[in-house]
Every structure is written in C-alpha cells, then in structure tokens.
Amino acid sequence: MMSSSTVLVARSPTPSRRRPCVAARSIVERQAVTAARGPRVVPQPQPVWPVLGNLPQLEFDVMRIPAQVAKLYGEMGTNTMRVALFSNAVAVRTRSYPDALRVLQWPKEMQKRKGIGLGVLQEFLGEGLASIDSSNPSYKRLLEVMNPSFRKVTTDAMLSDFAAVGGRMVDTIRQVAGPGGGEVDMQAVAGAATVDSIGLLHFRTDLGQLGRVLRGPMSADLDEGDVPAMMNDITREAQMLMLPGLLNPGLTRVLPGYARYRDAISRLDALIERVVQGRRSQGFRDEDRDVLGAILQAQDAEDGDWLTRDLVRDQLTTLFFAGSDTTASTVAWCLYELSKNQEAQRALREEVGKQLADAGGDPAKVTAKMLDACPLLAGCMKETLRVYPPAPVIMRDAPDDEVVDGYLVPKGQAIVIDIYGLHRRPDLFPEPDRWLPERWTEGGRHAPADAKALIPFAPGPRSCIGRYFAERETQLFLCILVAGFEWTPSQEPDIAHAVTITSLNGIHLNARPI
C-alpha cells in the first residue's frame, strides 16, 4: 500500500466551486454526468496527515467512524471517497447507489493486501459463514448444510417458539420494572431474549439468558454463560483494538483490552463446547431442523472430515453474533423510537392488537399470515433497519480494475459499502435523520426514491442467511412488547458503532404494563 505522501488524491472542491445541490440531483442525472467524464481519481479528505492519514478528520473517534464519514460525504459533495486510517490502511468508502448493489455481487475473497480487513475480530469469527472467503471450498458446503434451517417454511414453523421466548421476556420486564412500571434496559433484555431464541431453536439448548437479567451483573456464575456480556466485551474491545492493529498488528496483544477480548472469547468457547456436547448427547431425528443438529450430522457423515472442530466452533460464534446481537439491536432501537413517537406507538398497538385478538389473545397462535397483515409493523421494522443498520459497513475487494461511482478502483483495493451512509442519503430517503415508519406505508413526500436502496442484510450471493429468521423474530417480539407495555423515554442512549450499532450506556426505557 502506498504511503500517504504518494497516494494520488483529488482535493475536494472549494466552497465557491462546489455544486450547491449535489444531493438534490437525480440518480439518473448524476450517472449521465459520470459516464460523460470517464473514470476519475477517488477524492480524499484533505490534508492527508503523515502516519495519521485521515484520522484527524474522523476526530480519532473509533466508536463512531460511520457517523463521522457520513458528515464528510456532505462536506465533500461526494458519495465515494478514499479514507486512510493511518497511512498504511486505505480503503475506498462508498454510499453510491445503485453501485453499492453491484459491489455486493463481488465475491468475498480477501486479497493479499495490508492494513484493512477484519483485524483482531478475525480471532473471534474465524471461518464463520459471514467471514469465510467465497473461494474457500467449505463455503458452499456450509451453505448446503445450514440453509435448510433458515428457510421461510422452517422459520414460520418456529413462531410459537418465538412466542414462548417473548412470554419470558414479558415476565422479565414486569419483574424488572415492577407492578406499576419502571425503567428497563431493553438493550440487555432484548439481547438476552434473542440469545435464548438461538439456543432453543438452533442449538436445542436452554441458555437461560433472561434469567440472568433478573440476577443482575453481579451474578456469581456470570463467567459461565452470560452470552450478552461476552458479546459486549468482544465487540467493544475489538472495535477499540482496531486502530492499534492497523498501526501494528502486534501492538494489540500488549494492550489491556486485548486480554479482556481474549478472556471473553475463551468464556464463549467454553460455553460453545458445552452446547455442542449437550446437543450431541440428545441424538438426531429426521424431523430435526436446528442448525447445530444439521452441522453435527454433517460432521459425523462419512465425508465429514472437512467439517473440523474449529469450523464447527466458528459457525456457532457467528450465529451468536449475527443471530442474536443484530436482532436484539433492531428490537431495542425500534422500541426507543416508538417511545418518542406516541402516535406511531398507539397506531401499532391497535394494528397488532387486532391480530392478537384473532389469535384469541395467545401470541403462540399468531401466524405468518397475521404478521404479514401488519403493514405498520413491517414499516417500523424497515425504518429501524434503515436508521440503525445492524451491520453499518460491509467490505469487498475489487476483483479487477473497477469503476465505482465514476471513480477508478484498482484491483485488490478494499472497498467499504457504507450502508449507514447510503441509508442517510437525502435523495434516496427524504429527511433521512428522522425515523418515519410511514415512509414505507403511506408513500408521499417521505417515501423512498427506490425501496431497493434499503440493504441492511446485504443483497447478493453473500446475503445474510438468517434474514428471514431475524425479521420474523423481530416482528413477533415487537407485536408482544407493544401490546403488553406502554413505552416512554428514559435515559438518552450513547450511540456507538461497536461492530454493530449499539448504545454504550444501554437503551433505557420506561415500561408500563397495559
């Protein structure tokens, strides 16, 4: 990778020369201008500082890089830029549309480049389905093994199980909030509930995380199985270790945060080993649909030598990460926005209340068809995924010399699809910083310019395998929680990007039983 002194850059235009209405220009108009100009050099925030690259422009805030970059897009009048995190770690970031969809079709194959990548997070994810290269022979075989457990028909058959976990969640909230209602950290509660769902439905193991919420953080057995606490330590420490790792990979291992990071991974690995042994002891039946059962049966097959112990472990860590943390984030952030929008909350309560009434008041009898008959519920979920995308960025390497947004991207260059920034383009989503679920149900001036620009699950061949599982779980949990409680704001969350979008101080809301 070239040093900061040799990187070719195009300075952003001065205020007097900058086009005043870039965001207002139509997509077609911008594409026509781009085609006429031909490929250009990707612009970069100026100055490019020796060693530090563009970190000063990002205010050295590693926990909020997507938000800082979002500001730079507007200041530079561009949808694509080169950003250097130190002079040796350079990536092209883009919120260009529809180019982002095309980039996501590129194979996920890591080139022999320096600086940019998963970094220390690779130690956690290993060769999980979300992080393994598309060229790895195990990738397609893993898909074949795991896909049946996440199909629509399989997931829809799990709604009564989601309802059972939702019932436990309601009981937990009632006990934490008290008879008359009170404050609840929904980031913690939703995190525990989604881990319990993964445990029951895909590991056939009761992980008992909601019970730990009641016992509190000082529980004596905290180190033995508090999955949300482990995941919190892993993602936050990994994000904090990112910059030192870019400067020198060996530096991370001498920092105090690395010891906490590795300790959390070790605790999760010990839990995974117990889960695997427990699932294996149950035996297997033809009608089983849990993903761990499918993985272990594939491992036991005559040709199962490819599915090593480490590869099994990597799939489970990825499921804990992608299958629980991201869904919990959507549930908690949606309730936070509903707490500030009482009109939308009342309308949603009325909508889901009708479906629950048709189910005899029993969430376990809510069907997929009933959930599909709730447009505002779908709108609330979509709008939350837009404003708080669980994975704010996704990375690909250019397989060849490519042109993205009219800029030349050389082969092997790391390119970051900035989902966070794309979801906040005013020409695609009018008033993008406002949470407006009606933009998905009523049309009008807030309607998306193109609904396909909502890409929280990364469309294309590497689309999230658990997308439908996450959507159905989110819908049913919201249905139960909005029908059961009136939500009002409490503490203001400290929004950060610790791999996923989270709050450093929790998402505290007031819950009053209805």
Short mmCIF file of C-alpha atoms in Angstrom, two decimals:
data_model
loop_
_atom_site.label_atom_id
_atom_site.label_comp_id
_atom_site.label_asym_id
_atom_site.label_seq_id
_atom_site.Cartn_x
_atom_site.Cartn_y
_atom_site.Cartn_z
CA MET A 1 0.00 0.00 0.00
CA MET A 2 1.36 3.41 -0.90
CA SER A 3 2.30 5.80 1.87
CA SER A 4 0.24 8.91 2.49
CA SER A 5 2.84 11.02 0.67
CA THR A 6 2.47 9.03 -2.56
CA VAL A 7 -1.31 8.40 -2.64
CA LEU A 8 -2.92 10.12 -5.60
CA VAL A 9 -5.75 12.27 -4.31
CA ALA A 10 -8.26 14.71 -5.71
CA ARG A 11 -8.87 17.62 -3.43
CA SER A 12 -12.46 18.36 -2.55
CA PRO A 13 -13.75 21.49 -4.32
CA THR A 14 -13.57 24.80 -2.55
CA PRO A 15 -16.88 26.18 -1.27
CA SER A 16 -17.07 28.65 -4.16
CA ARG A 17 -16.73 25.89 -6.76
CA ARG A 18 -18.75 23.17 -5.07
CA ARG A 19 -22.02 22.29 -6.73
CA PRO A 20 -24.70 23.52 -4.32
CA CYS A 21 -27.36 20.85 -4.87
CA VAL A 22 -25.49 17.54 -5.30
CA ALA A 23 -27.92 15.68 -3.05
CA ALA A 24 -30.90 17.06 -4.92
CA ARG A 25 -29.72 15.90 -8.35
CA SER A 26 -31.49 12.80 -9.57
CA ILE A 27 -29.69 9.48 -9.70
CA VAL A 28 -30.08 9.35 -13.49
CA GLU A 29 -28.60 12.86 -13.89
CA ARG A 30 -25.56 12.00 -11.80
CA GLN A 31 -24.99 8.75 -13.70
CA ALA A 32 -25.10 10.63 -17.02
CA VAL A 33 -22.55 13.18 -15.80
CA THR A 34 -20.31 10.39 -14.52
CA ALA A 35 -20.43 8.49 -17.82
CA ALA A 36 -19.51 11.62 -19.77
CA ARG A 37 -16.49 12.37 -17.59
CA GLY A 38 -14.99 8.88 -17.58
CA PRO A 39 -13.18 7.33 -14.59
CA ARG A 40 -11.70 9.78 -12.12
CA VAL A 41 -9.36 9.54 -9.15
CA VAL A 42 -11.23 8.89 -5.91
CA PRO A 43 -11.30 12.07 -3.79
CA GLN A 44 -9.88 12.01 -0.29
CA PRO A 45 -10.36 14.33 2.69
CA GLN A 46 -7.53 16.86 2.87
CA PRO A 47 -4.97 17.10 4.23
CA VAL A 48 -3.70 13.53 4.39
CA TRP A 49 -1.61 13.64 7.55
CA PRO A 50 1.71 11.80 7.80
CA VAL A 51 1.20 8.44 9.55
CA LEU A 52 -2.26 9.50 10.82
CA GLY A 53 -3.89 9.60 7.39
CA ASN A 54 -7.45 10.93 7.81
CA LEU A 55 -7.87 10.16 11.50
CA PRO A 56 -7.94 13.89 12.42
CA GLN A 57 -10.95 14.40 10.11
CA LEU A 58 -12.62 11.45 11.87
CA GLU A 59 -11.83 13.08 15.24
CA PHE A 60 -9.96 9.89 16.23
CA ASP A 61 -13.35 8.50 17.27
CA VAL A 62 -13.08 4.80 16.52
CA MET A 63 -16.51 4.11 18.01
CA ARG A 64 -18.30 6.45 15.59
CA ILE A 65 -16.48 6.19 12.27
CA PRO A 66 -19.63 5.64 10.12
CA ALA A 67 -21.22 8.80 11.55
CA GLN A 68 -18.04 10.82 11.06
CA VAL A 69 -17.70 9.62 7.45
CA ALA A 70 -21.37 10.48 6.84
CA LYS A 71 -20.54 14.10 7.63
CA LEU A 72 -17.60 14.05 5.21
CA TYR A 73 -19.80 12.90 2.33
CA GLY A 74 -21.86 16.06 2.70
CA GLU A 75 -18.87 18.35 3.24
CA MET A 76 -17.04 16.99 0.17
CA GLY A 77 -20.10 16.78 -2.06
CA THR A 78 -19.38 13.17 -2.99
CA ASN A 79 -20.81 9.70 -2.45
CA THR A 80 -17.43 7.98 -2.69
CA MET A 81 -14.11 8.80 -1.04
CA ARG A 82 -10.76 7.33 -0.14
CA VAL A 83 -10.20 7.21 3.61
CA ALA A 84 -6.92 6.38 5.33
CA LEU A 85 -6.93 5.04 8.89
CA PHE A 86 -3.19 5.59 9.31
CA SER A 87 -1.16 5.88 6.12
CA ASN A 88 -0.91 2.09 5.65
CA ALA A 89 -4.64 1.30 5.90
CA VAL A 90 -6.50 2.85 2.99
CA ALA A 91 -9.99 1.92 1.80
CA VAL A 92 -12.46 3.37 -0.63
CA ARG A 93 -15.78 4.02 1.08
CA THR A 94 -18.94 4.45 -0.96
CA ARG A 95 -22.59 5.18 -0.41
CA SER A 96 -23.12 5.27 -4.17
CA TYR A 97 -26.38 3.79 -5.43
CA PRO A 98 -27.02 1.55 -7.28
CA ASP A 99 -23.27 0.86 -7.49
CA ALA A 100 -23.38 -0.48 -3.94
CA LEU A 101 -25.65 -3.31 -5.10
CA ARG A 102 -23.20 -4.21 -7.84
CA VAL A 103 -20.22 -4.18 -5.48
CA LEU A 104 -22.06 -6.54 -3.14
CA GLN A 105 -22.19 -9.04 -6.00
CA TRP A 106 -18.40 -9.25 -5.97
CA PRO A 107 -17.01 -12.44 -4.40
CA LYS A 108 -15.85 -12.13 -0.83
CA GLU A 109 -12.20 -13.04 -1.35
CA MET A 110 -9.51 -11.32 0.64
CA GLN A 111 -6.54 -10.19 -1.48
CA LYS A 112 -3.02 -10.18 -0.13
CA ARG A 113 -3.31 -6.59 0.96
CA LYS A 114 -2.11 -4.96 4.13
CA GLY A 115 -3.88 -2.93 6.74
CA ILE A 116 -7.59 -3.29 6.01
CA GLY A 117 -9.62 -6.36 7.00
CA LEU A 118 -11.35 -7.95 9.95
CA GLY A 119 -8.24 -7.38 12.03
CA VAL A 120 -8.45 -8.68 15.57
CA LEU A 121 -12.10 -9.64 15.00
CA GLN A 122 -10.82 -12.50 12.82
CA GLU A 123 -9.72 -14.26 16.02
CA PHE A 124 -13.35 -14.33 17.11
CA LEU A 125 -15.19 -15.07 13.86
CA GLY A 126 -12.62 -17.39 12.32
CA GLU A 127 -14.14 -19.05 9.25
CA GLY A 128 -17.76 -18.48 10.15
CA LEU A 129 -20.26 -18.29 7.33
CA ALA A 130 -20.24 -14.48 7.41
CA SER A 131 -16.44 -14.12 7.29
CA ILE A 132 -15.17 -17.08 5.25
CA ASP A 133 -13.95 -16.37 1.71
CA SER A 134 -16.27 -17.30 -1.15
CA SER A 135 -13.37 -19.17 -2.74
CA ASN A 136 -12.95 -21.44 0.27
CA PRO A 137 -14.27 -24.94 -0.66
CA SER A 138 -16.01 -25.11 2.73
CA TYR A 139 -18.20 -22.08 1.98
CA LYS A 140 -20.64 -23.75 -0.41
CA ARG A 141 -20.71 -26.90 1.68
CA LEU A 142 -21.58 -24.89 4.79
CA LEU A 143 -24.40 -23.19 2.90
CA GLU A 144 -25.80 -26.56 1.84
CA VAL A 145 -25.74 -27.81 5.44
CA MET A 146 -27.15 -24.69 7.11
CA ASN A 147 -29.62 -23.28 4.57
CA PRO A 148 -32.50 -25.69 5.31
CA SER A 149 -32.62 -24.49 8.93
CA PHE A 150 -33.26 -20.90 7.84
CA ARG A 151 -35.79 -21.37 5.06
CA LYS A 152 -39.07 -19.49 5.18
CA VAL A 153 -41.15 -22.59 5.84
CA THR A 154 -38.80 -23.66 8.62
CA THR A 155 -38.80 -20.26 10.29
CA ASP A 156 -42.57 -19.80 10.07
CA ALA A 157 -42.94 -23.08 11.94
CA MET A 158 -40.95 -21.51 14.80
CA LEU A 159 -43.38 -18.68 15.55
CA SER A 160 -44.85 -20.44 18.57
CA ASP A 161 -41.31 -20.89 19.91
CA PHE A 162 -40.60 -17.19 19.39
CA ALA A 163 -43.81 -16.51 21.30
CA ALA A 164 -42.60 -18.68 24.19
CA VAL A 165 -39.39 -16.67 24.46
CA GLY A 166 -41.43 -13.47 24.09
CA GLY A 167 -43.55 -14.56 27.04
CA ARG A 168 -40.43 -14.99 29.16
CA MET A 169 -39.29 -11.55 28.04
CA VAL A 170 -42.58 -10.01 29.17
CA ASP A 171 -42.24 -11.70 32.57
CA THR A 172 -38.68 -10.40 32.89
CA ILE A 173 -39.71 -6.83 32.06
CA ARG A 174 -42.58 -6.95 34.54
CA GLN A 175 -40.26 -8.10 37.31
CA VAL A 176 -37.56 -5.53 36.50
CA ALA A 177 -39.99 -2.62 36.05
CA GLY A 178 -42.23 -3.51 39.00
CA PRO A 179 -46.05 -3.72 39.22
CA GLY A 180 -46.64 -0.08 38.28
CA GLY A 181 -43.94 0.04 35.65
CA GLY A 182 -40.45 1.44 35.67
CA GLU A 183 -37.15 1.66 33.84
CA VAL A 184 -35.79 -1.27 31.83
CA ASP A 185 -32.60 -1.59 29.80
CA MET A 186 -34.11 -3.03 26.63
CA GLN A 187 -30.71 -3.49 25.04
CA ALA A 188 -29.92 -6.01 27.78
CA VAL A 189 -33.37 -7.63 27.80
CA ALA A 190 -33.62 -7.96 24.02
CA GLY A 191 -30.07 -9.29 23.87
CA ALA A 192 -30.89 -11.99 26.41
CA ALA A 193 -34.13 -12.91 24.62
CA THR A 194 -32.54 -13.28 21.20
CA VAL A 195 -29.73 -15.44 22.59
CA ASP A 196 -32.35 -17.63 24.24
CA SER A 197 -34.13 -17.93 20.86
CA ILE A 198 -30.94 -19.05 19.13
CA GLY A 199 -30.29 -21.51 21.94
CA LEU A 200 -33.75 -23.08 21.91
CA LEU A 201 -34.39 -23.10 18.18
CA HIS A 202 -30.98 -23.71 16.65
CA PHE A 203 -28.94 -25.33 19.42
CA ARG A 204 -31.80 -27.11 21.23
CA THR A 205 -30.34 -25.75 24.45
CA ASP A 206 -31.93 -23.56 27.12
CA LEU A 207 -29.24 -20.92 27.69
CA GLY A 208 -31.29 -19.15 30.38
CA GLN A 209 -30.14 -15.64 29.48
CA LEU A 210 -33.36 -13.87 30.51
CA GLY A 211 -32.95 -15.35 33.97
CA ARG A 212 -29.55 -13.73 34.19
CA VAL A 213 -31.10 -10.30 33.59
CA LEU A 214 -33.03 -10.74 36.83
CA ARG A 215 -29.95 -11.92 38.73
CA GLY A 216 -28.04 -8.86 37.59
CA PRO A 217 -24.42 -8.24 36.57
CA MET A 218 -23.00 -9.36 39.92
CA SER A 219 -24.25 -12.92 39.47
CA ALA A 220 -21.75 -15.46 40.79
CA ASP A 221 -21.95 -17.54 37.64
CA LEU A 222 -21.50 -14.60 35.28
CA ASP A 223 -18.37 -16.05 33.68
CA GLU A 224 -20.01 -19.39 32.98
CA GLY A 225 -22.57 -18.32 30.43
CA ASP A 226 -23.60 -14.67 30.25
CA VAL A 227 -23.58 -14.50 26.46
CA PRO A 228 -24.66 -10.83 26.00
CA ALA A 229 -21.90 -9.77 28.42
CA MET A 230 -19.36 -11.83 26.48
CA MET A 231 -20.55 -10.44 23.15
CA ASN A 232 -20.41 -6.91 24.57
CA ASP A 233 -16.80 -7.39 25.68
CA ILE A 234 -15.82 -8.96 22.35
CA THR A 235 -17.36 -6.36 20.03
CA ARG A 236 -16.42 -3.28 22.02
CA GLU A 237 -12.85 -4.36 22.70
CA ALA A 238 -12.41 -5.44 19.07
CA GLN A 239 -13.52 -2.01 17.89
CA MET A 240 -11.19 -0.27 20.33
CA LEU A 241 -8.29 -2.50 19.24
CA MET A 242 -8.90 -1.79 15.56
CA LEU A 243 -6.73 1.31 15.27
CA PRO A 244 -3.72 -0.09 17.17
CA GLY A 245 -3.99 -3.21 15.00
CA LEU A 246 -3.89 -1.14 11.81
CA LEU A 247 -0.75 0.63 13.01
CA ASN A 248 0.93 -2.62 14.04
CA PRO A 249 -0.88 -5.99 14.44
CA GLY A 250 1.49 -7.00 17.21
CA LEU A 251 0.62 -3.91 19.23
CA THR A 252 -2.87 -5.15 20.05
CA ARG A 253 -1.52 -8.08 22.06
CA VAL A 254 0.25 -5.90 24.62
CA LEU A 255 -2.77 -3.69 25.35
CA PRO A 256 -5.05 -4.33 28.36
CA GLY A 257 -8.12 -4.50 26.14
CA TYR A 258 -6.71 -7.49 24.29
CA ALA A 259 -6.62 -9.56 27.49
CA ARG A 260 -10.29 -8.73 28.11
CA TYR A 261 -11.07 -9.56 24.48
CA ARG A 262 -9.37 -12.95 24.62
CA ASP A 263 -10.90 -13.75 28.00
CA ALA A 264 -14.40 -13.13 26.63
CA ILE A 265 -13.66 -15.35 23.61
CA SER A 266 -12.36 -18.10 25.90
CA ARG A 267 -15.52 -17.96 28.01
CA LEU A 268 -17.71 -18.13 24.91
CA ASP A 269 -15.66 -21.02 23.52
CA ALA A 270 -16.13 -22.95 26.77
CA LEU A 271 -19.88 -22.39 26.56
CA ILE A 272 -19.93 -23.49 22.92
CA GLU A 273 -18.13 -26.71 23.81
CA ARG A 274 -20.77 -27.49 26.44
CA VAL A 275 -23.55 -26.66 23.98
CA VAL A 276 -22.06 -28.94 21.30
CA GLN A 277 -21.65 -31.84 23.70
CA GLY A 278 -25.16 -31.35 25.06
CA ARG A 279 -26.69 -31.30 21.58
CA ARG A 280 -24.77 -34.39 20.52
CA SER A 281 -25.98 -36.28 23.59
CA GLN A 282 -29.60 -35.69 22.52
CA GLY A 283 -29.16 -37.67 19.31
CA PHE A 284 -30.70 -36.78 15.96
CA ARG A 285 -34.08 -37.34 14.30
CA ASP A 286 -35.20 -36.97 10.70
CA GLU A 287 -37.58 -34.18 11.67
CA ASP A 288 -34.92 -32.06 13.40
CA ARG A 289 -34.49 -28.62 11.85
CA ASP A 290 -31.99 -26.98 14.23
CA VAL A 291 -28.80 -25.78 12.58
CA LEU A 292 -26.44 -27.27 15.17
CA GLY A 293 -28.01 -30.67 14.68
CA ALA A 294 -27.52 -30.32 10.92
CA ILE A 295 -23.88 -29.31 11.37
CA LEU A 296 -23.09 -32.20 13.72
CA GLN A 297 -24.78 -34.73 11.46
CA ALA A 298 -22.73 -33.44 8.52
CA GLN A 299 -19.62 -33.76 10.65
CA ASP A 300 -20.47 -37.38 11.51
CA ALA A 301 -21.07 -38.35 7.87
CA GLU A 302 -18.53 -40.47 6.01
CA ASP A 303 -17.23 -37.45 4.11
CA GLY A 304 -17.43 -35.13 7.13
CA ASP A 305 -13.70 -34.73 7.73
CA TRP A 306 -13.84 -31.25 6.15
CA LEU A 307 -16.07 -30.05 8.99
CA THR A 308 -13.42 -29.74 11.66
CA ARG A 309 -13.98 -28.92 15.31
CA ASP A 310 -12.69 -25.39 14.74
CA LEU A 311 -15.02 -24.90 11.76
CA VAL A 312 -17.99 -26.02 13.86
CA ARG A 313 -16.95 -23.60 16.58
CA ASP A 314 -16.69 -20.74 14.06
CA GLN A 315 -20.27 -21.30 12.85
CA LEU A 316 -21.61 -21.12 16.40
CA THR A 317 -19.72 -17.94 17.29
CA THR A 318 -21.08 -16.36 14.10
CA LEU A 319 -24.62 -17.44 14.99
CA PHE A 320 -24.28 -15.92 18.45
CA PHE A 321 -23.02 -12.70 16.87
CA ALA A 322 -25.16 -12.38 13.73
CA GLY A 323 -28.20 -14.26 15.01
CA SER A 324 -28.71 -12.52 18.34
CA ASP A 325 -26.85 -9.23 18.68
CA THR A 326 -28.20 -7.80 15.43
CA THR A 327 -31.84 -8.78 16.06
CA ALA A 328 -31.70 -7.51 19.62
CA SER A 329 -30.41 -4.18 18.30
CA THR A 330 -33.38 -3.83 15.95
CA VAL A 331 -35.95 -4.64 18.65
CA ALA A 332 -34.41 -2.28 21.21
CA TRP A 333 -33.89 0.65 18.81
CA CYS A 334 -37.41 0.29 17.43
CA LEU A 335 -38.89 0.50 20.95
CA TYR A 336 -36.68 3.52 21.62
CA GLU A 337 -38.08 5.33 18.58
CA LEU A 338 -41.64 4.29 19.41
CA SER A 339 -41.18 5.66 22.93
CA LYS A 340 -40.54 9.07 21.36
CA ASN A 341 -43.40 8.75 18.87
CA GLN A 342 -46.53 8.01 20.88
CA GLU A 343 -48.83 8.39 17.88
CA ALA A 344 -46.97 5.67 15.96
CA GLN A 345 -46.88 3.51 19.08
CA ARG A 346 -50.65 3.76 19.58
CA ALA A 347 -51.29 3.01 15.90
CA LEU A 348 -49.01 -0.02 16.02
CA ARG A 349 -50.65 -1.24 19.24
CA GLU A 350 -54.03 -1.06 17.54
CA GLU A 351 -52.74 -2.89 14.47
CA VAL A 352 -51.10 -5.78 16.30
CA GLY A 353 -53.92 -5.87 18.84
CA LYS A 354 -56.34 -6.88 16.09
CA GLN A 355 -54.12 -9.80 15.11
CA LEU A 356 -53.69 -10.90 18.71
CA ALA A 357 -57.45 -10.75 19.18
CA ASP A 358 -57.89 -13.01 16.15
CA ALA A 359 -55.39 -15.37 17.80
CA GLY A 360 -57.52 -15.49 20.93
CA GLY A 361 -55.05 -13.34 22.82
CA ASP A 362 -52.41 -16.06 22.57
CA PRO A 363 -49.17 -14.93 20.83
CA ALA A 364 -48.33 -18.59 20.23
CA LYS A 365 -51.25 -18.75 17.81
CA VAL A 366 -50.13 -15.77 15.74
CA THR A 367 -49.37 -16.97 12.22
CA ALA A 368 -47.08 -15.70 9.49
CA LYS A 369 -50.16 -14.58 7.57
CA MET A 370 -51.25 -12.46 10.55
CA LEU A 371 -47.84 -10.79 10.75
CA ASP A 372 -47.92 -10.10 7.02
CA ALA A 373 -51.25 -8.32 7.55
CA CYS A 374 -49.50 -5.66 9.68
CA PRO A 375 -48.04 -3.03 7.30
CA LEU A 376 -47.13 -0.59 10.06
CA LEU A 377 -45.28 -3.33 11.93
CA ALA A 378 -43.27 -4.02 8.77
CA GLY A 379 -42.74 -0.28 8.31
CA CYS A 380 -41.43 0.16 11.86
CA MET A 381 -39.00 -2.71 11.36
CA LYS A 382 -37.78 -1.44 7.98
CA GLU A 383 -37.32 2.10 9.22
CA THR A 384 -35.35 0.89 12.24
CA LEU A 385 -33.12 -1.20 9.98
CA ARG A 386 -32.59 1.89 7.85
CA VAL A 387 -31.65 4.24 10.68
CA TYR A 388 -29.81 1.64 12.77
CA PRO A 389 -28.46 -0.95 10.29
CA PRO A 390 -27.07 -3.85 12.36
CA ALA A 391 -24.00 -4.04 10.09
CA PRO A 392 -23.22 -0.39 9.23
CA VAL A 393 -20.46 -1.32 6.77
CA ILE A 394 -19.58 -4.31 4.59
CA MET A 395 -16.25 -4.79 2.84
CA ARG A 396 -15.32 -6.27 -0.53
CA ASP A 397 -12.08 -6.35 -2.54
CA ALA A 398 -12.15 -5.22 -6.17
CA PRO A 399 -11.71 -8.44 -8.19
CA ASP A 400 -10.37 -6.41 -11.14
CA ASP A 401 -9.85 -2.78 -12.02
CA GLU A 402 -13.36 -1.42 -11.48
CA VAL A 403 -15.26 1.82 -11.92
CA VAL A 404 -17.46 2.71 -8.95
CA ASP A 405 -19.48 5.92 -8.92
CA GLY A 406 -17.37 7.10 -11.86
CA TYR A 407 -14.10 6.58 -9.96
CA LEU A 408 -11.33 4.15 -10.81
CA VAL A 409 -10.87 1.45 -8.16
CA PRO A 410 -7.79 -0.71 -8.82
CA LYS A 411 -7.77 -4.48 -8.49
CA GLY A 412 -7.34 -5.64 -4.89
CA GLN A 413 -8.40 -2.29 -3.38
CA ALA A 414 -10.53 -2.66 -0.29
CA ILE A 415 -13.90 -1.00 -0.83
CA VAL A 416 -16.31 -0.42 2.04
CA ILE A 417 -20.01 -0.37 1.19
CA ASP A 418 -21.22 2.26 3.63
CA ILE A 419 -24.71 1.05 4.45
CA TYR A 420 -25.01 3.60 7.26
CA GLY A 421 -24.23 6.43 4.85
CA LEU A 422 -26.33 5.03 2.00
CA HIS A 423 -29.38 4.82 4.25
CA ARG A 424 -28.93 8.51 5.08
CA ARG A 425 -28.79 9.90 1.56
CA PRO A 426 -31.49 12.61 1.36
CA ASP A 427 -32.09 11.96 -2.35
CA LEU A 428 -32.96 8.34 -1.55
CA PHE A 429 -34.68 8.85 1.81
CA PRO A 430 -36.14 12.35 2.33
CA GLU A 431 -35.34 13.76 5.79
CA PRO A 432 -33.08 10.76 6.38
CA ASP A 433 -32.29 11.50 10.03
CA ARG A 434 -35.96 11.22 11.01
CA TRP A 435 -37.44 7.85 11.98
CA LEU A 436 -40.61 7.77 9.88
CA PRO A 437 -42.22 4.32 9.57
CA GLU A 438 -44.97 5.85 7.44
CA ARG A 439 -42.48 6.31 4.60
CA TRP A 440 -42.96 2.56 3.98
CA THR A 441 -46.74 2.51 4.31
CA GLU A 442 -48.18 5.82 3.11
CA GLY A 443 -45.89 6.92 0.30
CA GLY A 444 -45.97 10.69 -0.08
CA ARG A 445 -43.03 13.02 0.16
CA HIS A 446 -41.12 10.80 2.61
CA ALA A 447 -41.34 7.64 0.52
CA PRO A 448 -38.01 6.10 -0.58
CA ALA A 449 -36.85 7.08 -4.05
CA ASP A 450 -36.07 3.39 -4.51
CA ALA A 451 -37.08 0.80 -1.91
CA LYS A 452 -34.20 -1.42 -3.06
CA ALA A 453 -31.79 1.08 -1.51
CA LEU A 454 -32.68 -0.41 1.88
CA ILE A 455 -29.94 -3.04 2.21
CA PRO A 456 -29.45 -3.96 5.90
CA PHE A 457 -28.98 -7.65 5.05
CA ALA A 458 -26.58 -7.13 2.12
CA PRO A 459 -28.29 -8.36 -1.05
CA GLY A 460 -26.43 -10.61 -3.42
CA PRO A 461 -24.74 -14.01 -3.13
CA ARG A 462 -23.46 -13.20 0.38
CA SER A 463 -26.83 -12.04 1.68
CA CYS A 464 -27.47 -12.85 5.35
CA ILE A 465 -28.61 -16.48 5.65
CA GLY A 466 -30.64 -15.64 8.75
CA ARG A 467 -32.53 -12.68 7.30
CA TYR A 468 -35.97 -14.25 7.43
CA PHE A 469 -35.33 -15.67 10.91
CA ALA A 470 -34.35 -12.19 12.13
CA GLU A 471 -37.36 -10.49 10.53
CA ARG A 472 -39.93 -12.91 11.92
CA GLU A 473 -38.40 -12.85 15.38
CA THR A 474 -38.32 -9.06 15.37
CA GLN A 475 -41.93 -8.81 14.19
CA LEU A 476 -43.32 -11.19 16.81
CA PHE A 477 -41.27 -9.72 19.66
CA LEU A 478 -42.44 -6.20 18.77
CA CYS A 479 -46.01 -7.42 18.50
CA ILE A 480 -45.85 -8.86 22.03
CA LEU A 481 -43.95 -5.93 23.57
CA VAL A 482 -46.09 -3.14 22.11
CA ALA A 483 -49.31 -4.93 23.04
CA GLY A 484 -48.08 -5.59 26.58
CA PHE A 485 -46.50 -2.28 27.58
CA GLU A 486 -46.67 1.45 27.06
CA TRP A 487 -43.15 2.70 26.30
CA THR A 488 -41.83 6.17 27.17
CA PRO A 489 -38.29 7.58 27.04
CA SER A 490 -35.85 7.42 29.91
CA GLN A 491 -32.09 7.94 29.55
CA GLU A 492 -30.72 9.19 26.24
CA PRO A 493 -28.63 6.42 24.62
CA ASP A 494 -24.95 6.97 23.82
CA ILE A 495 -24.95 5.68 20.23
CA ALA A 496 -21.75 4.00 19.05
CA HIS A 497 -20.58 1.57 16.40
CA ALA A 498 -19.01 -1.37 18.19
CA VAL A 499 -19.06 -3.54 15.05
CA THR A 500 -22.87 -3.31 15.24
CA ILE A 501 -24.77 -0.13 16.16
CA THR A 502 -25.18 -0.13 19.92
CA SER A 503 -25.52 2.19 22.92
CA LEU A 504 -22.62 2.43 25.32
CA ASN A 505 -24.97 3.11 28.25
CA GLY A 506 -27.78 0.73 27.27
CA ILE A 507 -31.20 1.58 25.85
CA HIS A 508 -33.19 2.52 28.94
CA LEU A 509 -36.95 2.95 28.56
CA ASN A 510 -39.90 3.22 30.91
CA ALA A 511 -42.26 0.27 30.54
CA ARG A 512 -45.80 0.50 31.98
CA PRO A 513 -47.84 -2.72 31.84
CA ILE A 514 -51.11 -2.42 29.94
#
